[in-house]
Amino acid sequence: MLFRKAKLWLLLWAALAGAAQDGAAGRFIEHVKVLTAEQMQGRAAGRPELALAADYIEQQFKSYGLRPPPGAAFRQAFPITAHASLGENNRAAYNDGSRWTSLKLDEDFRPLSFSASGHATGQVVFAGYGITAPEYGYDDYRTLDVRGKLVVVLRHEPQEFDENSIFSGRVYTLHGQLEAKALNARRHGALGVLFVADKPNHPSETALGEFTPLAGAANHGILFVEVSAAVVEGWLRLAGRSLEQIIKDIDRDLRPRSFALPERLQVDLTVEVNQQTAMVDNVMGYLEGATDEYLIIGAHYDHIGLGEQFSMSASGKGLVHPGADDNASGVAVLLELARWFSGQLRPRRGILFIAFAAEEIGLLGSNFYAENPVLPLSKAVAMINLDMVGRMRENTVYMGGIATGSGFRELVDAAGRRFGLKLDYSDSSGYGSSDQFSFLAKSVPVLFFYTGHHADYHTPQDTWDRLDAEASARLIELVRDIAQRLIENPKKPRLLRPSR
Ligand SMILES: [Zn+2]
Ligand SMILES: [Zn+2]
């Protein structure tokens, strides 16, 4: 269907959806139907259809009387890489003090699709996992000066097989994302990132990661290449170290083990990656409170389009992945909360409603927002994230982040009892990482709502008719009650550092 025609259709449907339904369950499912309609083509970031979903959300915000946040617009645009290819000029070499050795492209090193293009030469610093996580009291850069140097950074994050780790064990936090590592290295003044697999933790993975031409993080202006573990091991030996020992040491006591490699080691790097950039939008609506404090409620509205590299269905690639549960359901809850709160008396604190783009390709929208907030994050009392909230089973809501804010446990327990819902706090057993991590990384306490995994996750079968709208209506009441208390309680929650 032509894009213009699709837009007209959307306007019509938006009018109907608002008028025809009363009752939260009815409105919930109407929002989901619009967001999962054929015309949306699975809402992939980097595809034009995503803008249709953004238009719909903005229209709904406006129809409730929400305003843009003070000094901002309804849309916050940010760049992503829509498509990437390797150029002709990709070269790397190192000198260990005696001679230069060149590295083979695709065997010893390979640029990532979001790398900057350019040339750098300099000393090398080993910067652990490349993570600065104030919320966990962990900083690989604490003792380092990496300005004008290249940093070697490990994939993933510490203690990844430790279910009790403050880094959430097998669930990666935002800090495990490559984009976060790139931004952090640039922030510390590094010339480039030499990324290495945490091979001792994943011994079967021998090859370098594939170069992906598909949509992903934007070029953040820093060189970023993967270097084989064998090459990096050779460099570490110059300092009498090994990857295995370093990883073991960090895992044991969660203390960084960063250090500068001997000065005689020099790396020379040239990268050429051609990127096609696309702009996508976070969509925001603001409800003003009596003070400048506010609550953030968010849900991502993008999904995986025709499956691309993210489909879990072998036969479904190339088909529309409608993403009803993931995450039209979260957006529908967000909209219903926005509608309800807009009809109430002015609250003590405001509420910032945000629908994030590009979550599926690496939490990009929430990360961009957290790096470029339109309201000071120090005034945010908490961030509530909704991701996959349409398929409640056995009356159970899975919750993350309960240990990140003072008073959260009591607050949420009481709400669960009030609405007869079972709350599962076993946070570390595979709830997936979602946009809340972008805010936790900026020291905002978070609450994450999720109704559980299922076989239709990331397949063409994640359709609206498989959702339980009545159950989601009860979840809406639960979240509304918690949000209400967060904006009215005189006491602001304090960020708690999880301890093990
Ligand atoms: Zn999701
Ligand atoms: Zn997803």
XYZ file of C-alpha atoms and ligand atoms in Angstrom:
502
model
C 0.000 0.000 0.000
C 1.186 3.492 -0.744
C 2.581 5.325 2.216
C 0.216 8.309 1.802
C -2.783 6.046 1.724
C -1.526 4.220 4.801
C -1.372 7.538 6.606
C -4.985 8.369 5.776
C -6.071 4.957 6.920
C -4.262 5.536 10.179
C -6.051 8.812 10.868
C -9.384 7.153 10.266
C -8.643 4.223 12.472
C -7.315 6.420 15.246
C -10.609 8.293 15.294
C -12.609 5.072 15.370
C -10.438 3.382 17.986
C -10.869 6.249 20.402
C -14.610 6.559 19.948
C -15.840 3.007 19.687
C -14.440 1.424 22.808
C -15.120 1.936 26.390
C -13.425 -0.116 29.034
C -9.675 -0.491 29.410
C -9.559 -3.968 27.826
C -11.343 -2.728 24.700
C -9.131 0.316 24.300
C -6.043 -1.793 24.986
C -6.801 -4.246 22.198
C -7.745 -1.475 19.734
C -4.327 0.137 20.211
C -2.669 -3.241 19.684
C -4.669 -3.855 16.499
C -3.614 -0.517 15.029
C 0.057 -1.036 15.888
C 0.127 -4.575 14.488
C -1.854 -3.882 11.299
C -0.385 -5.021 7.980
C 0.458 -1.401 7.074
C 2.922 -1.186 9.971
C 5.026 -4.019 8.480
C 6.324 -5.070 11.886
C 7.537 -1.558 12.873
C 11.242 -2.069 12.142
C 13.603 0.772 13.030
C 15.083 2.114 9.810
C 11.936 1.367 7.768
C 9.466 4.148 6.885
C 6.503 2.284 8.419
C 7.859 2.949 11.903
C 6.846 6.589 11.468
C 3.202 5.500 11.104
C 3.338 4.007 14.577
C 5.003 7.165 15.919
C 2.251 9.280 14.311
C -0.414 7.177 15.968
C 1.174 7.468 19.413
C 1.647 11.231 19.069
C -1.986 11.653 17.976
C -3.161 9.709 20.988
C -1.023 11.787 23.377
C -2.453 14.962 21.857
C -6.013 13.689 22.055
C -5.607 13.221 25.827
C -4.401 16.805 26.173
C -0.797 15.891 26.957
C 1.834 18.485 26.092
C 5.401 18.005 24.923
C 7.898 18.153 27.810
C 8.804 21.789 28.656
C 11.273 23.138 26.107
C 10.986 20.054 23.872
C 8.768 18.620 21.132
C 6.595 15.508 20.999
C 9.335 13.833 18.972
C 12.968 13.303 19.852
C 14.793 12.300 16.674
C 18.031 10.337 16.748
C 20.196 8.606 14.151
C 20.603 4.888 13.622
C 22.537 2.968 11.016
C 19.938 1.672 8.557
C 22.450 -0.181 6.409
C 26.240 -0.568 6.402
C 28.987 -1.969 4.180
C 32.745 -2.367 4.524
C 34.820 -0.010 2.401
C 38.139 -0.710 0.685
C 40.477 0.725 3.307
C 40.532 -1.501 6.352
C 44.023 -2.150 7.685
C 45.538 -2.908 11.068
C 49.061 -3.569 12.304
C 50.917 -3.620 15.612
C 54.487 -3.146 16.723
C 55.662 -5.019 19.829
C 58.848 -2.985 20.082
C 60.851 -4.964 17.558
C 58.837 -4.910 14.319
C 55.472 -4.250 12.695
C 53.104 -7.172 12.129
C 50.046 -6.629 9.965
C 46.704 -8.165 10.849
C 44.500 -9.941 8.316
C 41.054 -8.489 7.718
C 38.299 -11.008 8.633
C 40.777 -13.343 10.306
C 42.581 -11.181 12.866
C 40.353 -8.119 12.917
C 37.072 -6.812 11.543
C 35.370 -3.417 11.907
C 31.861 -3.291 13.338
C 29.075 -1.750 11.292
C 28.762 1.335 13.519
C 32.502 2.114 13.597
C 33.682 5.542 12.574
C 35.936 5.676 9.522
C 39.441 7.053 9.849
C 42.957 6.373 11.037
C 44.491 6.113 14.499
C 47.835 5.064 15.842
C 48.923 4.862 19.444
C 49.552 3.027 22.674
C 47.180 0.406 23.980
C 45.348 0.247 27.308
C 43.460 -2.786 28.554
C 40.138 -1.438 29.883
C 38.455 -4.625 31.131
C 34.848 -4.782 29.989
C 34.885 -1.091 29.104
C 32.117 -0.462 31.626
C 31.415 2.517 33.859
C 28.422 1.571 36.023
C 27.908 4.004 38.902
C 24.708 2.190 39.894
C 26.774 -0.934 40.625
C 29.845 0.894 41.920
C 31.933 -0.599 39.103
C 34.248 1.326 36.739
C 36.804 -0.268 34.413
C 38.200 3.201 33.651
C 38.639 4.336 37.252
C 42.439 4.251 37.309
C 43.085 4.784 33.600
C 44.092 7.647 31.367
C 43.103 6.549 27.866
C 43.183 9.933 26.140
C 44.837 9.616 22.745
C 45.174 5.847 23.151
C 43.429 2.727 21.894
C 41.521 0.624 24.409
C 41.165 -3.149 24.430
C 37.688 -3.964 25.712
C 36.138 -7.353 26.501
C 32.758 -8.439 25.153
C 29.812 -8.862 27.585
C 30.114 -8.057 31.267
C 31.524 -9.413 34.528
C 30.122 -12.465 36.321
C 27.908 -13.500 33.430
C 27.383 -17.035 34.778
C 26.661 -15.878 38.306
C 22.903 -15.747 38.899
C 23.457 -13.636 42.002
C 25.657 -11.074 40.337
C 24.667 -7.448 40.662
C 25.174 -7.452 36.866
C 22.138 -9.780 36.606
C 24.104 -12.904 35.645
C 22.977 -14.387 32.347
C 20.810 -11.397 31.552
C 23.015 -8.729 30.076
C 22.513 -5.211 31.309
C 22.869 -2.153 29.115
C 26.599 -2.150 29.842
C 27.076 -5.332 27.834
C 25.858 -3.546 24.687
C 28.495 -2.589 22.160
C 27.045 0.874 21.752
C 27.391 1.552 25.476
C 31.039 0.458 25.309
C 31.676 2.734 22.317
C 30.083 5.749 24.009
C 31.951 5.106 27.235
C 35.321 4.791 25.475
C 34.702 8.003 23.561
C 33.618 9.782 26.725
C 36.962 8.840 28.266
C 38.864 10.230 25.291
C 40.018 6.989 23.633
C 40.959 7.044 19.932
C 39.382 3.696 19.219
C 38.105 0.427 20.656
C 39.791 -2.915 20.017
C 37.031 -5.243 21.013
C 37.822 -8.838 21.995
C 35.557 -11.816 22.691
C 35.523 -13.007 26.300
C 36.675 -16.314 24.903
C 37.448 -18.108 28.168
C 33.709 -17.743 28.925
C 32.671 -18.923 25.436
C 35.386 -21.342 24.285
C 33.391 -22.716 21.339
C 33.149 -19.332 19.598
C 36.306 -19.231 17.552
C 35.602 -16.885 14.629
C 35.230 -13.117 14.699
C 31.664 -11.797 14.789
C 29.997 -11.304 11.414
C 29.906 -7.863 9.870
C 26.201 -7.076 9.863
C 24.901 -4.843 7.075
C 21.516 -4.595 8.840
C 20.073 -1.857 11.024
C 21.918 -1.079 14.226
C 23.579 1.569 16.339
C 24.645 4.869 14.834
C 28.233 5.817 14.175
C 29.298 7.485 17.427
C 32.496 8.935 16.074
C 34.918 6.365 17.443
C 36.806 3.590 15.646
C 35.487 0.203 16.739
C 36.976 -3.085 15.515
C 36.966 -6.612 16.822
C 40.409 -8.180 17.216
C 40.850 -11.939 17.578
C 41.490 -13.330 21.045
C 44.741 -14.900 19.775
C 46.160 -11.494 18.819
C 45.073 -9.878 22.088
C 46.540 -12.784 24.084
C 49.865 -12.044 22.387
C 49.680 -8.408 23.515
C 48.729 -9.358 27.076
C 51.697 -11.733 27.269
C 53.969 -8.691 26.847
C 52.680 -7.678 30.284
C 52.695 -11.208 31.689
C 48.888 -11.425 31.714
C 46.214 -13.641 30.147
C 42.536 -13.172 29.312
C 41.569 -16.186 31.362
C 43.255 -14.953 34.531
C 41.941 -11.400 34.138
C 38.355 -12.598 33.671
C 38.654 -14.931 36.659
C 40.045 -12.160 38.830
C 37.297 -9.686 37.923
C 34.596 -12.321 38.448
C 35.965 -13.228 41.866
C 35.632 -9.861 43.581
C 34.125 -7.568 40.934
C 37.129 -5.277 41.066
C 38.376 -3.914 37.732
C 41.730 -5.238 36.469
C 42.564 -2.507 33.955
C 46.126 -1.513 33.069
C 48.224 0.130 30.371
C 50.108 -2.291 28.134
C 53.887 -1.751 27.803
C 54.615 1.506 25.988
C 56.521 -0.246 23.248
C 53.287 -1.829 21.968
C 51.797 0.390 19.250
C 48.715 -0.269 17.140
C 48.017 1.361 13.785
C 44.451 1.192 12.536
C 42.599 2.362 9.428
C 38.853 1.799 9.092
C 36.400 2.488 6.304
C 32.729 1.640 6.868
C 30.011 3.170 4.710
C 26.821 3.815 6.609
C 23.380 4.773 5.477
C 21.865 6.689 8.348
C 18.161 6.893 9.190
C 16.457 9.119 11.732
C 13.910 7.576 14.090
C 11.867 9.173 16.874
C 11.197 8.656 20.538
C 7.656 9.959 21.128
C 7.028 11.887 24.351
C 4.036 13.339 26.142
C 4.180 15.264 29.406
C 1.666 15.669 32.178
C 2.662 18.561 34.382
C 2.784 18.225 38.153
C 2.870 20.808 40.917
C 6.637 20.339 41.393
C 9.546 19.820 39.006
C 9.857 16.176 40.055
C 8.322 13.592 37.761
C 7.870 9.901 37.003
C 8.922 8.315 33.696
C 6.707 5.637 32.130
C 8.083 4.051 28.967
C 7.535 1.283 26.418
C 9.297 0.579 23.126
C 7.105 0.760 20.028
C 9.453 -0.696 17.426
C 9.637 -4.378 16.579
C 11.670 -6.522 14.175
C 9.862 -5.888 10.879
C 10.202 -8.926 8.626
C 12.352 -10.773 11.111
C 15.798 -9.971 9.703
C 18.478 -11.298 12.043
C 16.140 -11.327 15.044
C 13.453 -13.804 14.003
C 13.110 -16.877 16.191
C 11.163 -18.626 13.449
C 13.112 -20.542 10.805
C 10.209 -20.532 8.343
C 8.946 -17.059 9.176
C 11.809 -14.907 7.929
C 10.573 -12.441 5.351
C 7.061 -12.454 6.805
C 5.664 -9.599 8.859
C 6.441 -10.022 12.551
C 3.555 -8.044 14.034
C 4.924 -7.816 17.577
C 1.582 -7.719 19.386
C 2.944 -8.751 22.745
C 6.419 -7.345 21.904
C 5.670 -4.534 22.338
C 2.371 -3.191 21.024
C 1.044 -4.426 24.380
C 3.419 -2.179 26.333
C 2.534 0.831 24.184
C -1.184 0.116 24.608
C -0.746 0.071 28.395
C 1.315 3.261 28.175
C -1.440 4.979 26.171
C -4.168 3.825 28.512
C -2.199 5.142 31.503
C -1.610 8.438 29.681
C -5.325 8.745 28.948
C -6.323 8.019 32.532
C -3.804 10.284 34.258
C -4.648 13.135 31.869
C -8.197 13.099 33.218
C -7.169 13.511 36.875
C -6.470 16.563 39.006
C -2.987 17.986 38.732
C -0.645 15.601 40.590
C 2.177 16.498 42.969
C 4.740 15.225 40.460
C 4.536 15.175 36.680
C 4.622 12.138 34.412
C 6.771 11.837 31.303
C 5.338 9.210 28.947
C 7.859 7.955 26.369
C 7.489 5.470 23.538
C 11.009 4.414 22.541
C 12.237 3.542 19.054
C 14.988 1.061 18.141
C 14.866 -1.040 21.296
C 15.119 -4.263 19.319
C 18.435 -3.314 17.745
C 20.111 -2.504 21.061
C 18.045 -0.274 23.411
C 19.037 2.619 21.160
C 16.059 4.915 21.790
C 16.112 4.695 25.570
C 19.876 4.991 25.582
C 19.701 8.088 23.387
C 17.094 9.584 25.684
C 19.107 8.806 28.823
C 22.171 10.421 27.232
C 20.117 13.410 26.029
C 17.275 13.845 28.527
C 14.825 16.690 27.915
C 14.136 16.937 31.666
C 16.857 16.532 34.315
C 17.147 12.863 35.269
C 17.988 13.902 38.834
C 14.334 14.999 39.150
C 12.967 11.637 37.978
C 11.666 9.671 40.973
C 11.578 6.378 39.066
C 11.295 4.861 35.598
C 8.564 2.306 34.873
C 9.166 0.150 31.793
C 6.540 -1.998 30.070
C 7.787 -4.648 27.651
C 5.604 -7.654 26.719
C 2.628 -7.224 29.018
C -0.135 -8.803 26.942
C -0.037 -12.490 27.807
C -0.506 -12.877 31.508
C -0.719 -16.477 32.681
C -1.689 -17.801 36.080
C -2.347 -14.299 37.273
C 1.378 -13.626 37.437
C 3.325 -10.477 36.633
C 7.107 -10.701 36.464
C 8.878 -7.708 37.891
C 12.396 -6.421 37.552
C 14.149 -3.639 39.401
C 12.364 -4.191 42.691
C 15.710 -3.871 44.511
C 16.713 -0.609 42.826
C 14.564 1.816 44.837
C 13.847 2.297 48.533
C 10.289 1.336 49.387
C 9.639 -0.408 46.044
C 9.120 -3.820 47.594
C 6.432 -2.624 50.019
C 4.793 -0.439 47.380
C 4.559 -3.192 44.788
C 3.604 -5.945 47.257
C 0.689 -3.877 48.499
C -0.498 -3.137 44.962
C -0.282 -6.820 44.050
C -2.493 -7.715 47.008
C -4.966 -4.961 46.187
C -5.545 -6.313 42.678
C -5.133 -10.010 43.432
C -2.082 -10.442 41.195
C 0.898 -12.677 41.889
C 4.196 -10.865 41.545
C 7.339 -12.747 40.658
C 10.567 -10.997 41.647
C 13.060 -13.670 40.606
C 14.646 -11.011 38.481
C 17.720 -12.833 37.248
C 16.269 -15.813 35.401
C 15.902 -14.603 31.854
C 13.586 -11.621 31.674
C 15.669 -10.152 28.920
C 17.176 -6.746 28.969
C 14.979 -3.851 28.056
C 14.871 -0.064 28.180
C 14.889 0.221 31.967
C 18.643 -0.457 31.930
C 19.308 2.828 30.123
C 17.831 4.679 33.099
C 19.310 2.494 35.810
C 22.707 3.234 34.249
C 21.969 6.912 34.993
C 21.085 6.086 38.600
C 17.298 6.324 38.207
C 15.478 3.564 40.171
C 13.480 1.350 37.801
C 10.483 -0.975 37.814
C 10.031 -3.377 34.920
C 6.708 -5.114 34.147
C 6.559 -8.281 32.036
C 3.997 -11.069 31.667
C 6.440 -13.760 30.592
C 8.107 -15.513 27.705
C 6.251 -17.644 25.122
C 6.839 -19.650 21.952
C 5.521 -16.856 19.701
C 8.205 -14.426 20.868
C 9.873 -12.796 17.813
C 7.836 -14.881 15.351
C 5.068 -13.994 12.856
C 2.651 -15.618 15.335
C 2.953 -12.825 17.896
C -0.510 -11.566 16.864
C -3.152 -9.479 18.648
C -5.701 -12.301 18.956
C -3.321 -14.251 21.198
C -3.264 -11.545 23.849
C -5.401 -11.606 26.970
C -6.867 -8.104 27.015
C -8.878 -8.631 30.202
C -5.737 -9.662 32.067
C -3.854 -6.680 30.639
C -6.639 -4.428 31.916
C -5.856 -5.712 35.404
C -2.169 -5.080 34.831
C -3.083 -1.518 33.843
C -4.809 -1.081 37.212
C -1.746 -2.447 38.987
C 0.684 -0.124 37.206
C -1.688 2.824 37.593
C -1.889 2.272 41.336
C 1.898 2.064 41.668
C 2.423 5.104 39.433
C -0.160 7.070 41.390
C 1.701 6.455 44.633
C 5.036 7.297 43.045
C 3.749 10.704 41.964
C 1.872 11.471 45.193
C 3.966 9.962 48.014
C 5.871 12.780 49.722
C 8.982 10.632 49.934
C 11.070 10.212 46.809
C 12.554 6.703 46.387
C 16.298 6.493 46.877
C 18.456 4.542 44.442
C 19.588 1.338 46.123
C 22.790 -0.358 45.066
C 22.104 -4.057 44.898
C 24.392 -6.097 47.105
C 25.017 -9.789 46.880
Zn 10.509 -5.962 23.651
Zn 11.828 -7.997 21.006
